[in-house]
mmCIF file of C-alpha atoms in Angstrom:
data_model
loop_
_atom_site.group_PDB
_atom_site.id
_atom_site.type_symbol
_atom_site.label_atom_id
_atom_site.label_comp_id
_atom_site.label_asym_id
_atom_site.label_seq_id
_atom_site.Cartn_x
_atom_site.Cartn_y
_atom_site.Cartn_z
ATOM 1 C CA UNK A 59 101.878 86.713 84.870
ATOM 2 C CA UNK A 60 102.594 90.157 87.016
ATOM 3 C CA UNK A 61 104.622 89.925 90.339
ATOM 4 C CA UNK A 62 102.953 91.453 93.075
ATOM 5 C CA UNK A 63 104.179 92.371 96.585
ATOM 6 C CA UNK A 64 101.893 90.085 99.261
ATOM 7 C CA UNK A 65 102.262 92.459 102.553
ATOM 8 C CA UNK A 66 100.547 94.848 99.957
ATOM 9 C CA UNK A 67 97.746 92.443 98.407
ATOM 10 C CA UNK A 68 96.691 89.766 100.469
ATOM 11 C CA UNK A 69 94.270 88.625 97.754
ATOM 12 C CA UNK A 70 96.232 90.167 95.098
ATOM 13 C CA UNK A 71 94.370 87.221 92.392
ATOM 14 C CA UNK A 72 91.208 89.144 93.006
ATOM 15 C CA UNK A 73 92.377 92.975 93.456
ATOM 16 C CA UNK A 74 94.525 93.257 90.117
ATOM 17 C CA UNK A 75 92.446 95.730 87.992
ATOM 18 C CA UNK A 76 90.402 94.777 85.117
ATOM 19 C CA UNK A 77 89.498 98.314 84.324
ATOM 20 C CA UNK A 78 89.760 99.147 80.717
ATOM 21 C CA UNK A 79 90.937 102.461 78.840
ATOM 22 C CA UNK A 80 86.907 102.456 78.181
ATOM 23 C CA UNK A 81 86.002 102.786 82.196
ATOM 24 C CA UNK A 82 88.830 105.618 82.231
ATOM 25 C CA UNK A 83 87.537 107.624 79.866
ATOM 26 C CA UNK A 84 84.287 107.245 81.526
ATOM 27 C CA UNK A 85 85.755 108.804 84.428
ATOM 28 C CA UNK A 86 86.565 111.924 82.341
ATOM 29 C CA UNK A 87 82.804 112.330 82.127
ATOM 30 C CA UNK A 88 82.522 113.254 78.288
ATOM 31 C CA UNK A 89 79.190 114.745 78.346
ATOM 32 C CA UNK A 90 80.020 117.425 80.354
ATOM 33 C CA UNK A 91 83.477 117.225 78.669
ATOM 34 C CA UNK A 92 81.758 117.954 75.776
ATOM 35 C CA UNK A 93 79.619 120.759 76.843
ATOM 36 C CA UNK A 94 82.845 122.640 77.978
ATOM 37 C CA UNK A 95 84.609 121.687 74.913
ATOM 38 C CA UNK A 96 82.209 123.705 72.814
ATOM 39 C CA UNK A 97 81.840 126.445 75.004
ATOM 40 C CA UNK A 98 85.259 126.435 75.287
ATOM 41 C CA UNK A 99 85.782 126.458 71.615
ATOM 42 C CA UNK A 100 83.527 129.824 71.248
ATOM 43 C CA UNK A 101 84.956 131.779 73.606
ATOM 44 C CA UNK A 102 88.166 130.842 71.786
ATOM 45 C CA UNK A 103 87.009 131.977 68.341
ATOM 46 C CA UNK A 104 84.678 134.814 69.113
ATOM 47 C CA UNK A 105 87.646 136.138 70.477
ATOM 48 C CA UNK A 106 89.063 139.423 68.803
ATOM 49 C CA UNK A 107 92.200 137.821 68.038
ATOM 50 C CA UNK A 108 93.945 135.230 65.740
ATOM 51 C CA UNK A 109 95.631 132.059 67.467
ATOM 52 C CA UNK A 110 97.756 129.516 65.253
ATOM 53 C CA UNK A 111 95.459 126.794 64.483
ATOM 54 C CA UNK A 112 97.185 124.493 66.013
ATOM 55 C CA UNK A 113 97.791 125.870 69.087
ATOM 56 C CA UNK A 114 93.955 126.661 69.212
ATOM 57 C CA UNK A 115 93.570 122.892 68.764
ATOM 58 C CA UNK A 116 95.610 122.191 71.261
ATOM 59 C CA UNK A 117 94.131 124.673 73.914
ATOM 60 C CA UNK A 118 90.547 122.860 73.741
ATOM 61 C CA UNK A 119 92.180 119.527 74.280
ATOM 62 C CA UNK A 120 93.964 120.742 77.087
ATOM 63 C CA UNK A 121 90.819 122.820 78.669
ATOM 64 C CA UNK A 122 88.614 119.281 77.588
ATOM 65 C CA UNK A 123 91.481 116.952 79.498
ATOM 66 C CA UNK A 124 91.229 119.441 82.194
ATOM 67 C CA UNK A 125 88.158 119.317 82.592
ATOM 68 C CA UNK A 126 88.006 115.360 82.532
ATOM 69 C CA UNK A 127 90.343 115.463 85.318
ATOM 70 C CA UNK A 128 88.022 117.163 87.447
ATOM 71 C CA UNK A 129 85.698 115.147 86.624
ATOM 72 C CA UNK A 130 87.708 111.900 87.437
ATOM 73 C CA UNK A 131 88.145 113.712 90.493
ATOM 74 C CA UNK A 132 85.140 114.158 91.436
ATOM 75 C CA UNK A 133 83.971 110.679 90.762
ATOM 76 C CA UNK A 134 86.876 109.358 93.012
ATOM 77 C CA UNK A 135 85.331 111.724 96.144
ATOM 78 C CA UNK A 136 82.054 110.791 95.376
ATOM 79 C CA UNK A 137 82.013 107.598 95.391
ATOM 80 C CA UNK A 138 79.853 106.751 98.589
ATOM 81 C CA UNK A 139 77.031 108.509 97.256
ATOM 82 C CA UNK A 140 76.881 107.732 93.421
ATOM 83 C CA UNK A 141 76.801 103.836 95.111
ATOM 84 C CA UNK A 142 73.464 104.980 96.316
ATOM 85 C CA UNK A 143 72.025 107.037 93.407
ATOM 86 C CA UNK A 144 70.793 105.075 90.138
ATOM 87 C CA UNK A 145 71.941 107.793 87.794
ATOM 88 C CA UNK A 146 75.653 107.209 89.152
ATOM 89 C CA UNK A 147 75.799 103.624 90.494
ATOM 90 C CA UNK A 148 76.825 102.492 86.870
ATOM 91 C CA UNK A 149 80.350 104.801 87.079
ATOM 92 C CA UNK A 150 83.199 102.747 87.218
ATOM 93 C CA UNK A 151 84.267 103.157 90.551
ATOM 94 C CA UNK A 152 81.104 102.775 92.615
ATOM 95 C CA UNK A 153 80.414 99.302 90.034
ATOM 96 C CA UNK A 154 83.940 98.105 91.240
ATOM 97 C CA UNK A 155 85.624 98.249 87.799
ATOM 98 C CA UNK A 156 87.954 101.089 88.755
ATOM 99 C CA UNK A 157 89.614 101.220 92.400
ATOM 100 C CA UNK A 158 89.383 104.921 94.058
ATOM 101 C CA UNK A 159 93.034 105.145 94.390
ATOM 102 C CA UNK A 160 93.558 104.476 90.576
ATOM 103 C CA UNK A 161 90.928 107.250 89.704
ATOM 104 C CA UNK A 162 92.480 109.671 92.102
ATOM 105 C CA UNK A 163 95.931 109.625 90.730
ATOM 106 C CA UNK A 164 94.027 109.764 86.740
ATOM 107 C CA UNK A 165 92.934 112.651 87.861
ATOM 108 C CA UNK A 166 96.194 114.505 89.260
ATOM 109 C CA UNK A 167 98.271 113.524 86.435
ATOM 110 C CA UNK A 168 95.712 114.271 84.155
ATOM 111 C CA UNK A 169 95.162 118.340 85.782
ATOM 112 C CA UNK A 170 98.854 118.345 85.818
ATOM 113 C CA UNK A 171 99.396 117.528 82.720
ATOM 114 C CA UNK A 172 96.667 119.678 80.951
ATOM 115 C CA UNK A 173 97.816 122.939 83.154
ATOM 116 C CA UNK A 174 101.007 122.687 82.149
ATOM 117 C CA UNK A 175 100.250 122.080 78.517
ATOM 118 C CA UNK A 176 98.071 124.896 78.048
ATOM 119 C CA UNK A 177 100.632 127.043 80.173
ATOM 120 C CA UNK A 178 103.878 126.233 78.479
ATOM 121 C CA UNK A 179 102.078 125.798 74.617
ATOM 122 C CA UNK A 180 99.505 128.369 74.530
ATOM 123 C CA UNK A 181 99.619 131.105 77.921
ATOM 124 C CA UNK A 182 100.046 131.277 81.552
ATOM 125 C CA UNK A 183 96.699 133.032 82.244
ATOM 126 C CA UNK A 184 94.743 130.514 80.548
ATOM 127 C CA UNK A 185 96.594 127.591 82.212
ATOM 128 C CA UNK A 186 95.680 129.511 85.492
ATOM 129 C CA UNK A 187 92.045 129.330 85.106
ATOM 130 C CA UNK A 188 92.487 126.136 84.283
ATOM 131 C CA UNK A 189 93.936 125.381 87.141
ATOM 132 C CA UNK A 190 91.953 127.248 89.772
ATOM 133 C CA UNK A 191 88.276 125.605 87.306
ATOM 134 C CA UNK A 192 89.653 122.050 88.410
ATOM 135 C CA UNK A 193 90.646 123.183 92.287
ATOM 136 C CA UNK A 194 86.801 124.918 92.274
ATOM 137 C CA UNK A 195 85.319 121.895 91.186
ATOM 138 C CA UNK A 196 87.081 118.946 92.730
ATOM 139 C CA UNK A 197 88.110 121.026 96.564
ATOM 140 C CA UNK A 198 85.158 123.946 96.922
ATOM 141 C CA UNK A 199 82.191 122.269 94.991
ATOM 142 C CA UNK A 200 82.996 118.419 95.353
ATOM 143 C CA UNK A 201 84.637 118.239 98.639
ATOM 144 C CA UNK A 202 83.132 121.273 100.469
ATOM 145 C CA UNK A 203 79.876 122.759 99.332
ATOM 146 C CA UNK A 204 77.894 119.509 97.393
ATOM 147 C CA UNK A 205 77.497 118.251 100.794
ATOM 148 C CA UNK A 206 77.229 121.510 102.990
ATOM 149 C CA UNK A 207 74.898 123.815 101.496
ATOM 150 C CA UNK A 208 71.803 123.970 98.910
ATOM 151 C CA UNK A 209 73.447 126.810 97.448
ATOM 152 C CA UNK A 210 76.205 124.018 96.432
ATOM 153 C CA UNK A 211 75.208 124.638 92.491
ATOM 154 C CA UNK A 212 75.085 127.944 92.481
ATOM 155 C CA UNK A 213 78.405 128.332 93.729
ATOM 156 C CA UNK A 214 79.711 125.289 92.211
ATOM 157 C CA UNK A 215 78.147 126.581 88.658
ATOM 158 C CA UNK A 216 80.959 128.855 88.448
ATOM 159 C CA UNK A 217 83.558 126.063 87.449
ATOM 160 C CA UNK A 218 81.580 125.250 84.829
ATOM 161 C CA UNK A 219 80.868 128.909 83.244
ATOM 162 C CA UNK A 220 84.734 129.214 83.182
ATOM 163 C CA UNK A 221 85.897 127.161 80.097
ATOM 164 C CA UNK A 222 84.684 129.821 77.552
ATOM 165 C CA UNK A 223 86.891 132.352 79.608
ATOM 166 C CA UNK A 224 90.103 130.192 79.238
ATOM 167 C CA UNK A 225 88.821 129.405 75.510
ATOM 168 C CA UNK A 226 89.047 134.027 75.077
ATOM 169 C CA UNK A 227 92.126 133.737 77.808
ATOM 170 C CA UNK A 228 94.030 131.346 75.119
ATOM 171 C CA UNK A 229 93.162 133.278 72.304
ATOM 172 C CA UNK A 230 93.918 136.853 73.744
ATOM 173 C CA UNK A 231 95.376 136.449 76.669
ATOM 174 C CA UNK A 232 93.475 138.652 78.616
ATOM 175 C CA UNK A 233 89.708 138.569 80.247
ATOM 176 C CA UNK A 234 87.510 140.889 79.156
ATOM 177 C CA UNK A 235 83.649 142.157 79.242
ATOM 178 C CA UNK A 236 82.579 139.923 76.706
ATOM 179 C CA UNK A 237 83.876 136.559 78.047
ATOM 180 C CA UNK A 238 82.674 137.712 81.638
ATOM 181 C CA UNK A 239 79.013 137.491 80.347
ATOM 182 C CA UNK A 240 79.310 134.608 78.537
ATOM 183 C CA UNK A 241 80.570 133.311 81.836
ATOM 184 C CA UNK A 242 77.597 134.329 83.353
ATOM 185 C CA UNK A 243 75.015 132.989 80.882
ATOM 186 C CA UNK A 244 76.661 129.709 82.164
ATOM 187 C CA UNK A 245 76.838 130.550 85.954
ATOM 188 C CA UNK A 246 72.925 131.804 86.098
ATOM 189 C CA UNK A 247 72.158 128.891 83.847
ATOM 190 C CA UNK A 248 72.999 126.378 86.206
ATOM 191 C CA UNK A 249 70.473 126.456 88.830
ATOM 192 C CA UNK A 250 67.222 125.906 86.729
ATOM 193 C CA UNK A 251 69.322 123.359 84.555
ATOM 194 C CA UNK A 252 70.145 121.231 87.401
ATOM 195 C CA UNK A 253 67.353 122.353 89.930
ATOM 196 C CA UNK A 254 65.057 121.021 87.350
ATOM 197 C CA UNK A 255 67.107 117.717 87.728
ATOM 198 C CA UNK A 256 66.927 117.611 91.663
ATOM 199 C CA UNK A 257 62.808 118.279 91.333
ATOM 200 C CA UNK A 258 62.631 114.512 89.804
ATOM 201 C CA UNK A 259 65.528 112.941 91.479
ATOM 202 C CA UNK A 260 64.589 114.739 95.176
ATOM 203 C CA UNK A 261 64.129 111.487 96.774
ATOM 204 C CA UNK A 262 67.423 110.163 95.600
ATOM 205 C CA UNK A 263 69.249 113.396 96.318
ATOM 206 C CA UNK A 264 67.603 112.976 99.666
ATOM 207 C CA UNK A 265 69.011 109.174 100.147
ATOM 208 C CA UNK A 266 72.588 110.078 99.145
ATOM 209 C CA UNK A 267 72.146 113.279 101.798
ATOM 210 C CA UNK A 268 73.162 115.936 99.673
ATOM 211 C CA UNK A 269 71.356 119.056 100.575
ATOM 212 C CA UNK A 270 69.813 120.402 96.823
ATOM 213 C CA UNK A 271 67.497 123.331 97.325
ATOM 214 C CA UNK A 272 63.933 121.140 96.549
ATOM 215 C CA UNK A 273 64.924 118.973 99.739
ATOM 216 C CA UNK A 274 66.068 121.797 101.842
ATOM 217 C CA UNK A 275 63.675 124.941 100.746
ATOM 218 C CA UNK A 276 60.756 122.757 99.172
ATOM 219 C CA UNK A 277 60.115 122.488 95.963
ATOM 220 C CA UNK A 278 57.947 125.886 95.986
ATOM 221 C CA UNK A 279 60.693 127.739 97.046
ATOM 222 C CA UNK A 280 63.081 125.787 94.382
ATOM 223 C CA UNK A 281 60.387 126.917 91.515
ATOM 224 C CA UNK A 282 60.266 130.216 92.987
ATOM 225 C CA UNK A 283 63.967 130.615 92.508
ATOM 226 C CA UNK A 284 64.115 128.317 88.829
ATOM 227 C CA UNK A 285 61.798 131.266 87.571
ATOM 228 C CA UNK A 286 64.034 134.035 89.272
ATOM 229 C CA UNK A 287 67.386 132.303 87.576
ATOM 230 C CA UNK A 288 65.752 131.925 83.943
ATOM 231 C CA UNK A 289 64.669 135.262 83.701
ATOM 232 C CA UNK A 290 68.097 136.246 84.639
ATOM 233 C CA UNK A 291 69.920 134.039 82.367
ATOM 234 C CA UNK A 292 67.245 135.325 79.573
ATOM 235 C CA UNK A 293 68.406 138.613 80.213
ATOM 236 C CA UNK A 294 71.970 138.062 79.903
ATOM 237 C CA UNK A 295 71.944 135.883 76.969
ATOM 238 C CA UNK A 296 70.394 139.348 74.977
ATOM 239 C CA UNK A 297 73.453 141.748 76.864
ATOM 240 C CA UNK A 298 75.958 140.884 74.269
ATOM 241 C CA UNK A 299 73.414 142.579 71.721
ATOM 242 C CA UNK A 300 72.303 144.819 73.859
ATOM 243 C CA UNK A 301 76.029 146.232 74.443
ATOM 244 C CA UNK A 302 76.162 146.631 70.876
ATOM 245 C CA UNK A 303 79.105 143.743 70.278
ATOM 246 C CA UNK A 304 76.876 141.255 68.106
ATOM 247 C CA UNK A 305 74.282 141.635 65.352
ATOM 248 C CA UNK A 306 70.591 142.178 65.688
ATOM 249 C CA UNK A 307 70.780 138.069 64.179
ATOM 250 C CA UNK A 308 72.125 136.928 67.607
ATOM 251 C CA UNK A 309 69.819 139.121 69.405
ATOM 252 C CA UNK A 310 66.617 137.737 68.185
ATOM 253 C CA UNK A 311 67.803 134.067 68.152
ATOM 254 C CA UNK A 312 68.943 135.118 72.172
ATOM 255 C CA UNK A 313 65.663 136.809 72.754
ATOM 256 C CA UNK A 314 63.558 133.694 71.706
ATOM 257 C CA UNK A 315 65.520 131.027 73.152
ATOM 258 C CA UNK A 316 65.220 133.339 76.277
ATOM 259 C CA UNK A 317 61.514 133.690 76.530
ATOM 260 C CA UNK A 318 61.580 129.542 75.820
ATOM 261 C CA UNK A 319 63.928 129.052 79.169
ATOM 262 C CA UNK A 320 61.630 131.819 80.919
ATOM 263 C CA UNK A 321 58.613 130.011 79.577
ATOM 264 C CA UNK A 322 59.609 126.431 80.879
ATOM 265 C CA UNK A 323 60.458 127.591 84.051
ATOM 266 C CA UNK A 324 56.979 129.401 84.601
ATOM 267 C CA UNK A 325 55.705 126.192 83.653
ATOM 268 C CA UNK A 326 57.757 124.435 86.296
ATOM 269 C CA UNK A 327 56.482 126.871 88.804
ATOM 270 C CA UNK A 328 52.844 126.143 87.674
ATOM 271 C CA UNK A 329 53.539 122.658 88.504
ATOM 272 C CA UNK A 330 50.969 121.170 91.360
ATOM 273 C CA UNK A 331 52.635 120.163 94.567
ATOM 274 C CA UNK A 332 51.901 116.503 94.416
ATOM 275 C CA UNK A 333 53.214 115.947 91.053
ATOM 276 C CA UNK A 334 54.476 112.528 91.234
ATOM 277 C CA UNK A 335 55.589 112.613 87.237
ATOM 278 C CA UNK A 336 56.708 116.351 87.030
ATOM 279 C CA UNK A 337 56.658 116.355 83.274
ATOM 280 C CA UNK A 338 57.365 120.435 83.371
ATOM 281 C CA UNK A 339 60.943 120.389 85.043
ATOM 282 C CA UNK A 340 62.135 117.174 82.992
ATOM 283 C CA UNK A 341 60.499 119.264 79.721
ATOM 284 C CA UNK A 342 62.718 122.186 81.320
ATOM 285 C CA UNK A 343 65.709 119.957 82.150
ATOM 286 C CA UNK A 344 65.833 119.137 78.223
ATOM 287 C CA UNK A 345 65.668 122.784 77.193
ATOM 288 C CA UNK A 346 67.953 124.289 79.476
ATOM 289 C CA UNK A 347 70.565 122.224 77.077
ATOM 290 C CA UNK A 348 69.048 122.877 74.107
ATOM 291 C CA UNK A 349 69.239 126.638 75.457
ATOM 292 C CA UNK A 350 72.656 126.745 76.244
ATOM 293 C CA UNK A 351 73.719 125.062 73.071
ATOM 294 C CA UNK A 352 72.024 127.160 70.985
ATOM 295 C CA UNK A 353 72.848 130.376 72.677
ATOM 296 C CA UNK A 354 76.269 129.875 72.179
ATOM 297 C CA UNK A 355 76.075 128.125 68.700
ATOM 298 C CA UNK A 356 74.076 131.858 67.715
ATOM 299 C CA UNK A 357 77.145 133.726 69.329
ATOM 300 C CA UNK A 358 79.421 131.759 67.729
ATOM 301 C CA UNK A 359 77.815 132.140 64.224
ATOM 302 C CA UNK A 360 77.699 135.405 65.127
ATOM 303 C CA UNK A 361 81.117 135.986 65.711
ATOM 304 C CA UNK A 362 81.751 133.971 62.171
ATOM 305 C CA UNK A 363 80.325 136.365 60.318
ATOM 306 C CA UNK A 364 81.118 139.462 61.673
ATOM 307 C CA UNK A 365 84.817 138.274 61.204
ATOM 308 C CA UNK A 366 83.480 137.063 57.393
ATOM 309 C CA UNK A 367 81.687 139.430 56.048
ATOM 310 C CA UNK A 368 83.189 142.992 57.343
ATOM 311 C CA UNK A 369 79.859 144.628 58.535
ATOM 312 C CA UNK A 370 80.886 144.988 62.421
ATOM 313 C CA UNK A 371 77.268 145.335 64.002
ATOM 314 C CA UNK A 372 74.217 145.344 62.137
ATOM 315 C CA UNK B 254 108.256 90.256 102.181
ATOM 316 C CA UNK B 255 107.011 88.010 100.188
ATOM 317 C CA UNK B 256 106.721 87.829 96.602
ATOM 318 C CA UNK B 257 104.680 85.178 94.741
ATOM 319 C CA UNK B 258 103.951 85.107 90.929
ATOM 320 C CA UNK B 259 100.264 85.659 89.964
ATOM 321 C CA UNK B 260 98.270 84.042 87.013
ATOM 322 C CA UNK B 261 95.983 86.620 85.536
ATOM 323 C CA UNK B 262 92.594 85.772 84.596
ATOM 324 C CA UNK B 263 91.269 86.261 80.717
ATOM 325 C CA UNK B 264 89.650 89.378 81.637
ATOM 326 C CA UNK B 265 92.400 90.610 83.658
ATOM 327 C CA UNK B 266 94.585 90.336 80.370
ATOM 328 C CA UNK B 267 92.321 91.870 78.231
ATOM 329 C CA UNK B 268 91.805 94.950 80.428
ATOM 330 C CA UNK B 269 95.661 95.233 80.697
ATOM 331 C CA UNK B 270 95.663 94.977 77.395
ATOM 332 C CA UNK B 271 93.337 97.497 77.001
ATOM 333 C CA UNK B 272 95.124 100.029 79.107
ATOM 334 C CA UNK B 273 98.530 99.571 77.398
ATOM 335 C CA UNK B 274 97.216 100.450 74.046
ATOM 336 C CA UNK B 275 95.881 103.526 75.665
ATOM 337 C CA UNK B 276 98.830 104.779 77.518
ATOM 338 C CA UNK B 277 100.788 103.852 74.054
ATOM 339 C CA UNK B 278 98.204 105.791 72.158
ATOM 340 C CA UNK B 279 98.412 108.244 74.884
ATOM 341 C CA UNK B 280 101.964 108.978 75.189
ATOM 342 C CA UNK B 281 102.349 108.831 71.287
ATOM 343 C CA UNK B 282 100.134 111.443 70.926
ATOM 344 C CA UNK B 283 101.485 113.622 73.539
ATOM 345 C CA UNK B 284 105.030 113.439 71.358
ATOM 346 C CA UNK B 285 103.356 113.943 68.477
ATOM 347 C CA UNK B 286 101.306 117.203 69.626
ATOM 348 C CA UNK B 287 104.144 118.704 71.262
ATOM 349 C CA UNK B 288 106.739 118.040 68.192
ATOM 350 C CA UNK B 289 103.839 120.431 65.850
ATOM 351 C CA UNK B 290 103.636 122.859 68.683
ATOM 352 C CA UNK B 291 107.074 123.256 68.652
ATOM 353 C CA UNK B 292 107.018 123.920 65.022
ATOM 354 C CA UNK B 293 103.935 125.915 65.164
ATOM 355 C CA UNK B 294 105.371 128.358 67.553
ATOM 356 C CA UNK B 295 108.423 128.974 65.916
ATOM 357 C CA UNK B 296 106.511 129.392 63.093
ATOM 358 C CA UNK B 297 108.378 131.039 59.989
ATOM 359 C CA UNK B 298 111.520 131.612 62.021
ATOM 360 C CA UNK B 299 112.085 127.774 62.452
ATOM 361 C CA UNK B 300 113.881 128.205 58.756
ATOM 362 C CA UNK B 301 116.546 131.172 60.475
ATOM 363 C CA UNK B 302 119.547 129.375 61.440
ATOM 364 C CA UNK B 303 123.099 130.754 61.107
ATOM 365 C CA UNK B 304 124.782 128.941 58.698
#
């Protein structure tokens, strides 16, 4: 029995929640959690300095529940247009099984919480970033640019290139060279990874009214720009051997997965206009994650044994 | 204002259910991490007292 408040639910029977701990942590979004977790976690250790185990531990959960809360966030402003979508109708709150004002206040307490955490256990500069990643992704990229501009990835890519920044943030407590590019691996990542996505899902990206670049520009234009991106992000996955901070190891495994993403994304661009199937960008949309989990899985290794074996650069 | 007393459905209970064990979990957890942190960032100096 629960005693409710009838000037608040007139059909209370119906509007108590039946949302499980399951549906919430679906609203944390742990994919992408775990995408930033591990980037996250390599900025942290590549890091030339030594943070207490434990408080390393508890810096990725913080920068993971962080993240979640922007995600949570972002599912309780989108709402209207992941009803429409058939990759997001399923998400608990456009399916009904979590209301939007429940989500909303997951996801404050949750940024709260996970800010302060990281600020008071680990450092204040870290639990800064942290703070301004979730206001970038939930305020500029949810609320302003997803629906204003076709640059709104591109922009919006830069909340999540940030984690491995707080991960080196936690660990040092400073920002330096090194975690800027790995931040920018990420940032120029983004637009092939999820251009690629908005090739195939156009029309439904076109339903739910959000301007991506293949319904705005054409999907010429889009490939034009995929290609432009890759080659970038190719080039700045090889910088950290280039600038002489990781072994000629990294720099190989970098340089191959580079010409891979570069290679997809000419195929992409090769694609024919009517392409109903567009097997190229979902054959790039697969690799762009392999990419960026093996880029960073070298880097880390990388970092491993440097620190191991005492060799600095090879 | 008017209160009234509202029978949950099965499902409603479960889910409840659900969500206490998670903010139990939850909050359990949070004591838990912050009791080693506390430890952890004293580190060897938790063992100086005056005595």
């Amino acid at each position: 029995m629960a005693l409710v408040d009838k000037s608040v639910f007139d059909d209370a029977g119906r509007r108590m929640s039946e949302a499980t701990a399951g549906d919430y942590l679906e609203l944390l979004k742990p994919r992408v959690m775990s995408l930033v977790v591990f980037t996250a976690f390599v900025g942290l250790v590549a890091a030339p300095a030594t943070i207490n185990p434990v408080l390393a531990m508890i810096a990725i959960l913080a920068i993971a529940i962080g993240a979640g809360a922007s995600g949570a966030l972002n599912m309780w402003y989108d709402a209207d247009i992941d009803a429409v979508m058939s990759r997001t109708r399923a998400r608990p709150i456009p399916s009904g099984r979590v209301l939007p004002g429940e989500a909303l206040a997951f996801g404050l307490i949750l940024s709260v919480l996970s800010v302060m955490t990281l600020g008071v256990l680990v450092n204040w500069l870290s639990a800064t970033l942290l703070a301004f990643t979730i206001f970038f992704y939930a305020v500029i990229y949810t609320m302003w640019l997803k629906r204003s501009t076709p640059q709104n990835i591109v922009i919006g890519g830069a909340a999540g290139a940030i984690p491995p920044v707080i991960g080196w943030a936690a660990a040092t407590g400073n920002v330096s060279l090194e975690s800027v590019i790995l931040f920018l691996i990420i940032f120029l990542w983004t637009p092939p990874h999820f251009w690629a996505l908005a090739l195939f899902k156009s029309g439904e990206y076109g339903r739910a009214g959000i301007p991506m670049m293949p319904n705005v520009a054409g999907s010429l234009s889009t490939r034009r720009q995929m290609l432009a991106y890759a080659v970038l992000t190719a080039a700045c996955g090889v910088a950290p051997w280039a600038l002489g901070y990781t072994t000629a190891g990294y720099g190989l495994v970098a340089a191959a997965l580079g010409v891979g993403f570069v290679h997809y994304s000419w195929k992409v661009l090769q694609m024919p206009d009517g392409d109903e199937v567009m097997k190229p960008a979902k054959s790039l949309f697969a690799y762009s994650l392999l990419y960026l989990f093996g880029i960073f899985a070298a880097y880390l290794a990388d970092a491993m044994v440097q620190r191991i074996l005492p060799l600095g650069g090879v | 204002m008017e209160d009234e007393l509202v029978t949950l459905t099965d499902s409603q209970k479960r889910a409840r259910r659900s969500r206490s064990i998670a903010i139990g979990l939850a909050l359990f957890a949070l004591v838990v991490i912050f009791y080693i942190a506390t430890i952890a960032k004293f580190g060897p100096a938790i063992l100086d007292r005056a005595m």
